[in-house]
mmCIF file of C-alpha atoms and ligand atoms in Angstrom:
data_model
loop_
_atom_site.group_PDB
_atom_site.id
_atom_site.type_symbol
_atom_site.label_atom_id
_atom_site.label_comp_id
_atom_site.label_asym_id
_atom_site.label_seq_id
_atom_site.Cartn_x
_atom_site.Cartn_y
_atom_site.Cartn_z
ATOM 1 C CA UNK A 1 -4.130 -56.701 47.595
ATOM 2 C CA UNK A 2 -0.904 -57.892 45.561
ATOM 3 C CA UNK A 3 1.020 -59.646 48.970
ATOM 4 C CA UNK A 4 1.484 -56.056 50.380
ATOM 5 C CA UNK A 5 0.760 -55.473 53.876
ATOM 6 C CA UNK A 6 -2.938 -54.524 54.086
ATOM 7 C CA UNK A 7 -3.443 -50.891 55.663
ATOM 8 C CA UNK A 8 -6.656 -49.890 54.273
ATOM 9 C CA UNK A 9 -7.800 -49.059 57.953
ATOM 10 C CA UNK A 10 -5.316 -46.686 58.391
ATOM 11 C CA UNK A 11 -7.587 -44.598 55.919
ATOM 12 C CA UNK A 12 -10.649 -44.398 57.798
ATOM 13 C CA UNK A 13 -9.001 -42.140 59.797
ATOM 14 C CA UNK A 14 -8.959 -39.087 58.226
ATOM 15 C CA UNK A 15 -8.211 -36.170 60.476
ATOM 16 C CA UNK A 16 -10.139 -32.771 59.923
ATOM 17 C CA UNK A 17 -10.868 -32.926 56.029
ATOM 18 C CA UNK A 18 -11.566 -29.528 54.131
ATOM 19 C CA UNK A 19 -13.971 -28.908 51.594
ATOM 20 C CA UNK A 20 -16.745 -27.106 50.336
ATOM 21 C CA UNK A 21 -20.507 -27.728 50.851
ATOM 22 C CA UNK A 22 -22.952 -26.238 48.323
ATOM 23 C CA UNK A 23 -26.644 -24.538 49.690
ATOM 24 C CA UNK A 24 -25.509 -25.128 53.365
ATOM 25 C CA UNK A 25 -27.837 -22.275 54.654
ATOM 26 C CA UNK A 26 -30.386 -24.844 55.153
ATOM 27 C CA UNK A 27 -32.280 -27.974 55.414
ATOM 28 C CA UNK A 28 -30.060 -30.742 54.360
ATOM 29 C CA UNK A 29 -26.784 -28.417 53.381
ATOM 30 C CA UNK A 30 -27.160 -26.816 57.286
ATOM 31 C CA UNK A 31 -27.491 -31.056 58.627
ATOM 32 C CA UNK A 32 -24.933 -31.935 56.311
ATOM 33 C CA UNK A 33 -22.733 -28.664 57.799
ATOM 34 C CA UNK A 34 -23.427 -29.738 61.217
ATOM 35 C CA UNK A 35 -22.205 -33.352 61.011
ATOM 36 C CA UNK A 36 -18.634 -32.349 59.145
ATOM 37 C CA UNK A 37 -17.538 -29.476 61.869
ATOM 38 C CA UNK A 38 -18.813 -31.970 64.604
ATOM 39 C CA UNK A 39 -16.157 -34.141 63.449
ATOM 40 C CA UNK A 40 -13.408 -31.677 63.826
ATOM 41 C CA UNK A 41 -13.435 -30.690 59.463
ATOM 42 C CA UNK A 42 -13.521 -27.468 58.121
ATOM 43 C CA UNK A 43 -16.116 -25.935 55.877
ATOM 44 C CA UNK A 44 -16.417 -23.320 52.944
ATOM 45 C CA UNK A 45 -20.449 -22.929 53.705
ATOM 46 C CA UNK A 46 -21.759 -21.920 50.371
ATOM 47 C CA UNK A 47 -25.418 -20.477 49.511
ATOM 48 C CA UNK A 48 -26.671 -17.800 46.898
ATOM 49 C CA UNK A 49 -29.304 -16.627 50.050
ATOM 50 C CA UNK A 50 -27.108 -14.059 51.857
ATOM 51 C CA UNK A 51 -29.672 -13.179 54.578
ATOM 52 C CA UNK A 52 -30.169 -17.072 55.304
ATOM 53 C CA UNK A 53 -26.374 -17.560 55.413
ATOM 54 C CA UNK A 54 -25.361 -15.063 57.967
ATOM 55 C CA UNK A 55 -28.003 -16.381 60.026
ATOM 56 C CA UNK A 56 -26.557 -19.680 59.435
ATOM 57 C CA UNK A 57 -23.055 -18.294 60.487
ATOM 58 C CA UNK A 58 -24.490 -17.215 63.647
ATOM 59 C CA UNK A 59 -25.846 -19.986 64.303
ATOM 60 C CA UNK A 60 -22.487 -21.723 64.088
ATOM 61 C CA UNK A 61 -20.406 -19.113 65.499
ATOM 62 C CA UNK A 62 -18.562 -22.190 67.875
ATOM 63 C CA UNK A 63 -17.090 -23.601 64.907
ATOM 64 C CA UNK A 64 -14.672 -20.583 64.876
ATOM 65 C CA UNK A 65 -12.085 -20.269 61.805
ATOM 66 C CA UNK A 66 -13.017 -24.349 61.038
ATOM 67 C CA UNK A 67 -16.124 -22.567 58.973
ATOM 68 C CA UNK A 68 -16.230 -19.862 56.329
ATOM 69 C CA UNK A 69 -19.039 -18.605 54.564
ATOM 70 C CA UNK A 70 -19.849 -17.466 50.888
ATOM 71 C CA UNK A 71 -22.228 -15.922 48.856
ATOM 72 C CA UNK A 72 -22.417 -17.436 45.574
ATOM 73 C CA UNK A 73 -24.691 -18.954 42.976
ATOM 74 C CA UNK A 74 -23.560 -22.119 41.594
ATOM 75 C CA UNK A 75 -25.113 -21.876 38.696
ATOM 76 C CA UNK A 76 -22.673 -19.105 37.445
ATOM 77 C CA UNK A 77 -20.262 -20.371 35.538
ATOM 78 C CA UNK A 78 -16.672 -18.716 36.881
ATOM 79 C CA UNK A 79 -18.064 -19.419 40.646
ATOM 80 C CA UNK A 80 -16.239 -23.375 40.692
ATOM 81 C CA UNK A 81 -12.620 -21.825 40.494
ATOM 82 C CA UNK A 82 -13.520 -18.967 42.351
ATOM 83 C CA UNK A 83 -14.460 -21.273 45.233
ATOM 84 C CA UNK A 84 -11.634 -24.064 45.355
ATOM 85 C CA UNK A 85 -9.349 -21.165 45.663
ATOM 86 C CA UNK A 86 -11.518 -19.279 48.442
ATOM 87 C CA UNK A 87 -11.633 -22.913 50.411
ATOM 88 C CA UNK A 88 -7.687 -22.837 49.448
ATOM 89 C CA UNK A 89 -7.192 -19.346 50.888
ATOM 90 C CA UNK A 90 -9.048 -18.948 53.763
ATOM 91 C CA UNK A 91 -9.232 -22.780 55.463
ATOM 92 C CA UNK A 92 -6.406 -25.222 53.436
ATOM 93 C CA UNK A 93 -5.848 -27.607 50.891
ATOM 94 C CA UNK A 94 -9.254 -29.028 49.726
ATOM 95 C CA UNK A 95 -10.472 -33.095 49.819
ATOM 96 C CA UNK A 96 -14.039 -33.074 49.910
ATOM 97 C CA UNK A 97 -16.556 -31.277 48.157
ATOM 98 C CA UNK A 98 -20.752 -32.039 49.086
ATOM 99 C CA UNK A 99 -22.970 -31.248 45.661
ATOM 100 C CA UNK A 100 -26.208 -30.422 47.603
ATOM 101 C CA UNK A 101 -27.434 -27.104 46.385
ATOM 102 C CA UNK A 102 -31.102 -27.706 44.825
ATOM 103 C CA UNK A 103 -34.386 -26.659 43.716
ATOM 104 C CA UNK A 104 -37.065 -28.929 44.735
ATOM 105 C CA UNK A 105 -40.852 -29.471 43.829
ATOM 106 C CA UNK A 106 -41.854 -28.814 40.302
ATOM 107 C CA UNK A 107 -44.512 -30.216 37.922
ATOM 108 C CA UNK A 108 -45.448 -32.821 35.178
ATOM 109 C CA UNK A 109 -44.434 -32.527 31.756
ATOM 110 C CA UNK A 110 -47.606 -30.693 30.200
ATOM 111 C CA UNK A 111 -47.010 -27.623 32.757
ATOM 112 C CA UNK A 112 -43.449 -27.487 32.455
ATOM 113 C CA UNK A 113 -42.111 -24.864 30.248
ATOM 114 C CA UNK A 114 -38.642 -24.650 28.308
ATOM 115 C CA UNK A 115 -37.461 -21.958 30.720
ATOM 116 C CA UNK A 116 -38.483 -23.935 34.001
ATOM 117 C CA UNK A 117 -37.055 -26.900 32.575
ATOM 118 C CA UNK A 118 -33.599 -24.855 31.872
ATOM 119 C CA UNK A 119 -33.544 -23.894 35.123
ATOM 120 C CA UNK A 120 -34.481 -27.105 37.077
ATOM 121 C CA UNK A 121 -31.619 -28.919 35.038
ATOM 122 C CA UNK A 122 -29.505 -26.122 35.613
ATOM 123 C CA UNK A 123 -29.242 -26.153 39.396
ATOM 124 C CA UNK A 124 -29.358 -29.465 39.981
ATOM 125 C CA UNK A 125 -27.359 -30.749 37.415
ATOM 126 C CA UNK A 126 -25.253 -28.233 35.243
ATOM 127 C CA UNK A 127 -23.958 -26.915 38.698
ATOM 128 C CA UNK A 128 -23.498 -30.648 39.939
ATOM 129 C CA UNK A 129 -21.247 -31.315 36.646
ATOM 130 C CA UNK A 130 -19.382 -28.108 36.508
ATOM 131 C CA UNK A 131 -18.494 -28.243 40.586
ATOM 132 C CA UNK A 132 -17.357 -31.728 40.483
ATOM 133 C CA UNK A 133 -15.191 -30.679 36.965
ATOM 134 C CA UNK A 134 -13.800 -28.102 38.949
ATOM 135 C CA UNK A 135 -12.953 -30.348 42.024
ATOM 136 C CA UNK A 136 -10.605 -33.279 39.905
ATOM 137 C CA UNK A 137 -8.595 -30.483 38.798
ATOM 138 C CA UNK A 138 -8.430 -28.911 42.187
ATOM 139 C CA UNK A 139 -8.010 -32.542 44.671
ATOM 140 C CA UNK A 140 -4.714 -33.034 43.463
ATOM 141 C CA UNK A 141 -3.695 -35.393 46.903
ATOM 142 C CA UNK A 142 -7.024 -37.130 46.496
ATOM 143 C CA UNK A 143 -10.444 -36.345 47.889
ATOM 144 C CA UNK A 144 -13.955 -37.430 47.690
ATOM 145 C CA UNK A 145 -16.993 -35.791 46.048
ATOM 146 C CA UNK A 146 -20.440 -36.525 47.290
ATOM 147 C CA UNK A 147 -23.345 -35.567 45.151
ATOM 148 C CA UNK A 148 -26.980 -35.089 46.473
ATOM 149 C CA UNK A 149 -29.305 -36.934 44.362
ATOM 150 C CA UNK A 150 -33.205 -37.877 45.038
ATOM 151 C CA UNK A 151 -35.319 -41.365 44.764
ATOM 152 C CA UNK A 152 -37.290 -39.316 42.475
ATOM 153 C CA UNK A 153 -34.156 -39.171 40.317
ATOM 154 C CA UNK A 154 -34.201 -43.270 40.874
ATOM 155 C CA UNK A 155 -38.300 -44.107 40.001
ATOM 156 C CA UNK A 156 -40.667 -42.564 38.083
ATOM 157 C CA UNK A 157 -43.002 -40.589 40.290
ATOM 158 C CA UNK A 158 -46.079 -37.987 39.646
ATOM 159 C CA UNK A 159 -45.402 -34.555 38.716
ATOM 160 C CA UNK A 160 -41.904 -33.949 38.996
ATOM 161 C CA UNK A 161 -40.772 -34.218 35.466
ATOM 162 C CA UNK A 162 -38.016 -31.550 35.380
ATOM 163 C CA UNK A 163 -36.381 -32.176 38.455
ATOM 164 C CA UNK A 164 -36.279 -36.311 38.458
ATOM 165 C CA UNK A 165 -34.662 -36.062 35.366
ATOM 166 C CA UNK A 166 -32.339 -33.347 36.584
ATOM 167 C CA UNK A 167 -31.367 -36.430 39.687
ATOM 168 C CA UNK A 168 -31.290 -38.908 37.539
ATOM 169 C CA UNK A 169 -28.795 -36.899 35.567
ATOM 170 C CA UNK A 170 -26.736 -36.557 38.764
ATOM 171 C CA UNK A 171 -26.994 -40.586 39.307
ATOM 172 C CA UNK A 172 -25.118 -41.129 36.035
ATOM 173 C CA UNK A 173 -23.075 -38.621 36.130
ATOM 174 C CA UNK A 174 -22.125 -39.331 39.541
ATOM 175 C CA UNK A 175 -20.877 -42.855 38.261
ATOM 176 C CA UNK A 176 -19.458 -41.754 35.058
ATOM 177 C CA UNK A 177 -16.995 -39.628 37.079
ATOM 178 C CA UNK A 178 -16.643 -42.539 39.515
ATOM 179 C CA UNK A 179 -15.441 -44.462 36.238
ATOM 180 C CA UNK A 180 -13.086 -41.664 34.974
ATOM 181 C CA UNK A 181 -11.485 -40.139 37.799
ATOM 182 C CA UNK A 182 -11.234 -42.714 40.955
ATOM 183 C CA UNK A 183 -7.735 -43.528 39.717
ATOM 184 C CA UNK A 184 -6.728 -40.032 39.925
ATOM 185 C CA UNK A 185 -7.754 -40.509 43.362
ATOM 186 C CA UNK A 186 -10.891 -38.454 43.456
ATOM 187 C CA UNK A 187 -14.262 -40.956 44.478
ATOM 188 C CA UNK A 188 -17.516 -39.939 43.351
ATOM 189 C CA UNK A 189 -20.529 -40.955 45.282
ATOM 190 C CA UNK A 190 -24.308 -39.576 45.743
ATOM 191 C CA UNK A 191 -26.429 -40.171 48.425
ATOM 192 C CA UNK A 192 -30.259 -40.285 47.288
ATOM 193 C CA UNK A 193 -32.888 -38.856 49.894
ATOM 194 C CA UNK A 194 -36.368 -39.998 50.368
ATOM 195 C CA UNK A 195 -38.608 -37.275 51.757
ATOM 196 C CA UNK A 196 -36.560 -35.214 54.148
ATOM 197 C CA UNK A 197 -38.510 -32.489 56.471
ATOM 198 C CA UNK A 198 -36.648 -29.411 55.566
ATOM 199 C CA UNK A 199 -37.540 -25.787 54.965
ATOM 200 C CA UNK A 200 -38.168 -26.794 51.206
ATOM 201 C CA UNK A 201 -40.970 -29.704 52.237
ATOM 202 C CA UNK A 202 -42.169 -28.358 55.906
ATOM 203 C CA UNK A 203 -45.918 -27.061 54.327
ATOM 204 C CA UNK A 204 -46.042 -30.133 52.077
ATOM 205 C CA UNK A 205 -45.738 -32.189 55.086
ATOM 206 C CA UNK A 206 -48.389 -30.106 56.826
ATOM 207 C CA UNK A 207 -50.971 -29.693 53.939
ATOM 208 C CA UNK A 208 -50.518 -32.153 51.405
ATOM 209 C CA UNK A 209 -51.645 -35.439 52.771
ATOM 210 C CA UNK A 210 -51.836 -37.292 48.986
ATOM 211 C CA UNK A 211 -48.013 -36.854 49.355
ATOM 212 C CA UNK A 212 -47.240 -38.021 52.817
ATOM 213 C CA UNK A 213 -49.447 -41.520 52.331
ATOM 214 C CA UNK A 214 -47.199 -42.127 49.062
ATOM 215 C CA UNK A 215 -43.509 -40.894 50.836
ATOM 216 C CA UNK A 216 -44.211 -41.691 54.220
ATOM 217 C CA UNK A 217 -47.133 -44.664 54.684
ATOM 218 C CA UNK A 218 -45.217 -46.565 51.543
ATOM 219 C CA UNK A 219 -41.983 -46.377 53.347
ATOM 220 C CA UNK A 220 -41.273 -49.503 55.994
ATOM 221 C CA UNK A 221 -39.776 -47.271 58.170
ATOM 222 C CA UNK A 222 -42.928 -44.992 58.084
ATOM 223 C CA UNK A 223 -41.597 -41.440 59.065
ATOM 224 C CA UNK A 224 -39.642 -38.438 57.314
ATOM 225 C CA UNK A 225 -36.185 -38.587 57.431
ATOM 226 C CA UNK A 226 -34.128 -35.871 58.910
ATOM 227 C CA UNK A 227 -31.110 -33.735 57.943
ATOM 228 C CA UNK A 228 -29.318 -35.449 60.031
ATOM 229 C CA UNK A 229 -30.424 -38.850 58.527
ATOM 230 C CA UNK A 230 -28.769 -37.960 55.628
ATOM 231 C CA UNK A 231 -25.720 -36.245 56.954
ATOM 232 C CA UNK A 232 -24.269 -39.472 58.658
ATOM 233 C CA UNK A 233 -24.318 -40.822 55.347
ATOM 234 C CA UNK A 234 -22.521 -37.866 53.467
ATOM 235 C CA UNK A 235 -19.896 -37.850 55.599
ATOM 236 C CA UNK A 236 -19.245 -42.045 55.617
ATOM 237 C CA UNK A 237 -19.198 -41.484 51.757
ATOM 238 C CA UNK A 238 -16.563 -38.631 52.277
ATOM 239 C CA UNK A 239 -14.909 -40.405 55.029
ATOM 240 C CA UNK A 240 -11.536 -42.644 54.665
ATOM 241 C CA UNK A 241 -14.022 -45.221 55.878
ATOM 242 C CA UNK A 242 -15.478 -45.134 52.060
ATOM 243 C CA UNK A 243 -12.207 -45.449 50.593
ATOM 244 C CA UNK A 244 -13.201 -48.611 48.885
ATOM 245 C CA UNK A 245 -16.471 -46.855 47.654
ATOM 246 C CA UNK A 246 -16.912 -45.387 44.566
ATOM 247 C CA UNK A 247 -19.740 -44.939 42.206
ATOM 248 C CA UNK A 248 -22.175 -45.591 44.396
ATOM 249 C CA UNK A 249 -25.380 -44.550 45.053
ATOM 250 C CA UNK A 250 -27.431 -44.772 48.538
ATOM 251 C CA UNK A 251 -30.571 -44.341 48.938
ATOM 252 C CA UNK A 252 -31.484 -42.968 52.140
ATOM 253 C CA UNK A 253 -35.394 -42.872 52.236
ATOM 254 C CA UNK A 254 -36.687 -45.745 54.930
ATOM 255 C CA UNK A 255 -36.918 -48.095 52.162
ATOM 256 C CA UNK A 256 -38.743 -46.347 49.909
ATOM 257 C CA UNK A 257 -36.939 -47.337 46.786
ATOM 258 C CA UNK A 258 -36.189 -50.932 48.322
ATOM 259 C CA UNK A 259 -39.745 -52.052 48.513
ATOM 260 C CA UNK A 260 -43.445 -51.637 47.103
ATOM 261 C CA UNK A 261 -44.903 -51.367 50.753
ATOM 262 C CA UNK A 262 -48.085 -52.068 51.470
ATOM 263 C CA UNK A 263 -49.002 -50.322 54.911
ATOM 264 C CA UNK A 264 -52.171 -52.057 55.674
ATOM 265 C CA UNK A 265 -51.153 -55.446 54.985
ATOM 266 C CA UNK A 266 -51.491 -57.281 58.422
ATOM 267 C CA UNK A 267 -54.869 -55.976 59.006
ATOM 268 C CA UNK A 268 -55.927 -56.952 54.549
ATOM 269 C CA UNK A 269 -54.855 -60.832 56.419
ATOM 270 C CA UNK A 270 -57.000 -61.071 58.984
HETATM 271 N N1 NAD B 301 -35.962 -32.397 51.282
HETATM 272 C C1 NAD B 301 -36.151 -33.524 50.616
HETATM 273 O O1 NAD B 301 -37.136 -34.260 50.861
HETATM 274 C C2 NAD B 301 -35.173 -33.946 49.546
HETATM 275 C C3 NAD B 301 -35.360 -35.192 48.940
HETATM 276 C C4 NAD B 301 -34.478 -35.620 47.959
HETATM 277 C C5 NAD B 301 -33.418 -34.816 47.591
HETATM 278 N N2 NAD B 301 -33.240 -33.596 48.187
HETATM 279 C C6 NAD B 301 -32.114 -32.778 47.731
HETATM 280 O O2 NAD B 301 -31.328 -32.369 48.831
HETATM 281 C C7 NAD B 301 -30.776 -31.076 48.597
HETATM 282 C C8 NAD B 301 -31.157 -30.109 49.713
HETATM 283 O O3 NAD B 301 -32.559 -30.056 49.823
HETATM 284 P P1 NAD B 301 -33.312 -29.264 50.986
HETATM 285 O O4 NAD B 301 -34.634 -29.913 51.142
HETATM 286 O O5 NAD B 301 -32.420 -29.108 52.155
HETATM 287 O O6 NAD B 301 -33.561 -27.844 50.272
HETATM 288 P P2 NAD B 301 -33.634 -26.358 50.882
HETATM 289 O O7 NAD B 301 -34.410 -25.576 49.887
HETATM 290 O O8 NAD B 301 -34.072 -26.365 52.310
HETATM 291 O O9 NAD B 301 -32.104 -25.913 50.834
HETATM 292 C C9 NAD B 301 -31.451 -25.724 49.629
HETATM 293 C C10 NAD B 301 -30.403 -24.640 49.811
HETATM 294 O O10 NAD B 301 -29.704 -24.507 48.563
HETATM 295 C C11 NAD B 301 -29.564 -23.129 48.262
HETATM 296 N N3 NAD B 301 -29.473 -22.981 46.810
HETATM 297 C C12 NAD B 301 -30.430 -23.246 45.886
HETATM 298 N N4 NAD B 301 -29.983 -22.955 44.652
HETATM 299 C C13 NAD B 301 -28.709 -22.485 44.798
HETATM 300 C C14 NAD B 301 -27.732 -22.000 43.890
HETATM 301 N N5 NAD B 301 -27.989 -21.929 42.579
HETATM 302 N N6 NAD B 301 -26.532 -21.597 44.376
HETATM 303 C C15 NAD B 301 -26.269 -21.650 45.711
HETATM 304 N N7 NAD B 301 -27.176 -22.083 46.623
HETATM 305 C C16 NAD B 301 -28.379 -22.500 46.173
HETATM 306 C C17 NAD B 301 -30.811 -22.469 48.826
HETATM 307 O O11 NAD B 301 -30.630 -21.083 49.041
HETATM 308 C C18 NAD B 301 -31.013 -23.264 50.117
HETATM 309 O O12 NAD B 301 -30.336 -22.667 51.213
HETATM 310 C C19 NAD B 301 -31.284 -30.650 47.215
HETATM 311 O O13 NAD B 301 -30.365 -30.996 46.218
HETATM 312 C C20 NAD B 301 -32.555 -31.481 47.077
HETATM 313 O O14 NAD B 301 -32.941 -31.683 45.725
HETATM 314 C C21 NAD B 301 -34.100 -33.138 49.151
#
């Protein structure tokens, strides 16, 4: 503050913000969805899976003309403009734009060919990049991008070579925007999951029990998060109530990243 009178809470209330959300069709896009129309904002619902969007439309039929749905892959290049002005068009000026589009699971190095590793960095992070490129030239008034990132993007864990460094790519990307373009008045943030149940980790949950002890037992809070887990957090980032908050990243995971928990350790005391 320079002596003026302070009205930075005026800005957490921000009523019905527009935007975009990327791979809404499901899993943490549809929770994401879900929290921004509750809260009266309207939504360009974006996901290259037709059939799994119209369901998804259908499924949110009460949000009326607040939501609009298209088909697009952001990994093709011309889709960023083509979007901003579709969310221009058909629901308003847009402020917020949610980076959560993804391809999960992969493998270590040794089993990771050029091609899969072209495409893992594509989607998560070429996409991320030319999205959020898009959005400073299109958030003229201001806005807030939120980028999805992953704890695997945060640690080193097994098997996941293309993909963790596709999130970690989004991590410092996330705050090299933050650096560049917060002044314009466009704030970058990502929020990093732990291990979400989703339609992307449902039979790993099920079957793969290595997994769950390493996610789930090594987390204090000792469950799966939800969608909706990380929603609430998405939409504080977007929120006016973040408008202090930039280049930050917030790892949503039960403490996973916080902590080397040991689950057995009041019974190893005894
Ligand atoms: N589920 C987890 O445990 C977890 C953990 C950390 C990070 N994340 C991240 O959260 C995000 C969502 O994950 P999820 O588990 O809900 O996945 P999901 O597979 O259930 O949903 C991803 C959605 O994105 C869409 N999509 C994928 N590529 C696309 C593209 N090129 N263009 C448009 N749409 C595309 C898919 O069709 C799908 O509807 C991803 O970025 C993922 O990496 C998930």
């Amino acid at each position: 503050m320079t002596g003026q009178q302070d009205n930075s809470h005026d800005r957490a209330i921000v009523p019905g913000m527009i935007g975009i959300i990327t791979g809404a069709a499901s899993g943490i896009g549809e929770g994401i969805a879900i929290k921004f129309l509750q809260m009266g904002c309207s939504v360009l619902a974006v996901d290259m899976n037709a059939e799994a969007l119209e369901r998804f439309q259908e499924r949110h039929i009460n949000a009326g003309s607040r939501l609009s749905c298209a088909t697009a892959d952001v990994t093709d290049e011309t889709n960023p403009a083509k979007l901003f002005a579709l969310c221009r068009e058909r629901l308003g000026e847009p402020n917020f734009l949610v980076n959560n589009a993804g391809l999960g699971s992969a493998k270590a190095a040794l089993e990771t060919s050029d091609e899969t590793w072209h495409r893992y960095i594509d989607i998560n992070l070429g996409s991320v990049f030319r999205m959020s490129r898009q959005a400073v030239l299109e958030m003229k008034n201001g806005g807030a991008v939120v980028n999805l990132a992953s704890v695997w993007g945060m640690v080193g864990f097994r098997g996941t070579a293309p993909y963790s460094a596709a999130k970690a790519g989004v991590i410092g990307l996330t705050r090299q925007m933050a650096a560049d373009y917060s002044r314009q008045g466009v704030r970058f943030n990502a929020v990093s999951p732990g291990f979400i149940a989703t339609p992307a980790t449902f039979e790993r949950i099920k079957s793969n029990r290595w997994l769950v002890g390493a996610m789930v037992d090594q987390a204090p809070l000792g469950r799966t998060g939800t969608p909706a887990d990380i929603a609430e957090a998405v939409y504080f980032l977007a929120s006016g109530a973040a408008s202090f908050i930039t280049g930050v990243i917030l790892p949503v995971d039960g403490g996973w990243t916080a902590t080397h928990y040991a689950p057995d350790l009041e019974e190893q005391a005894v």
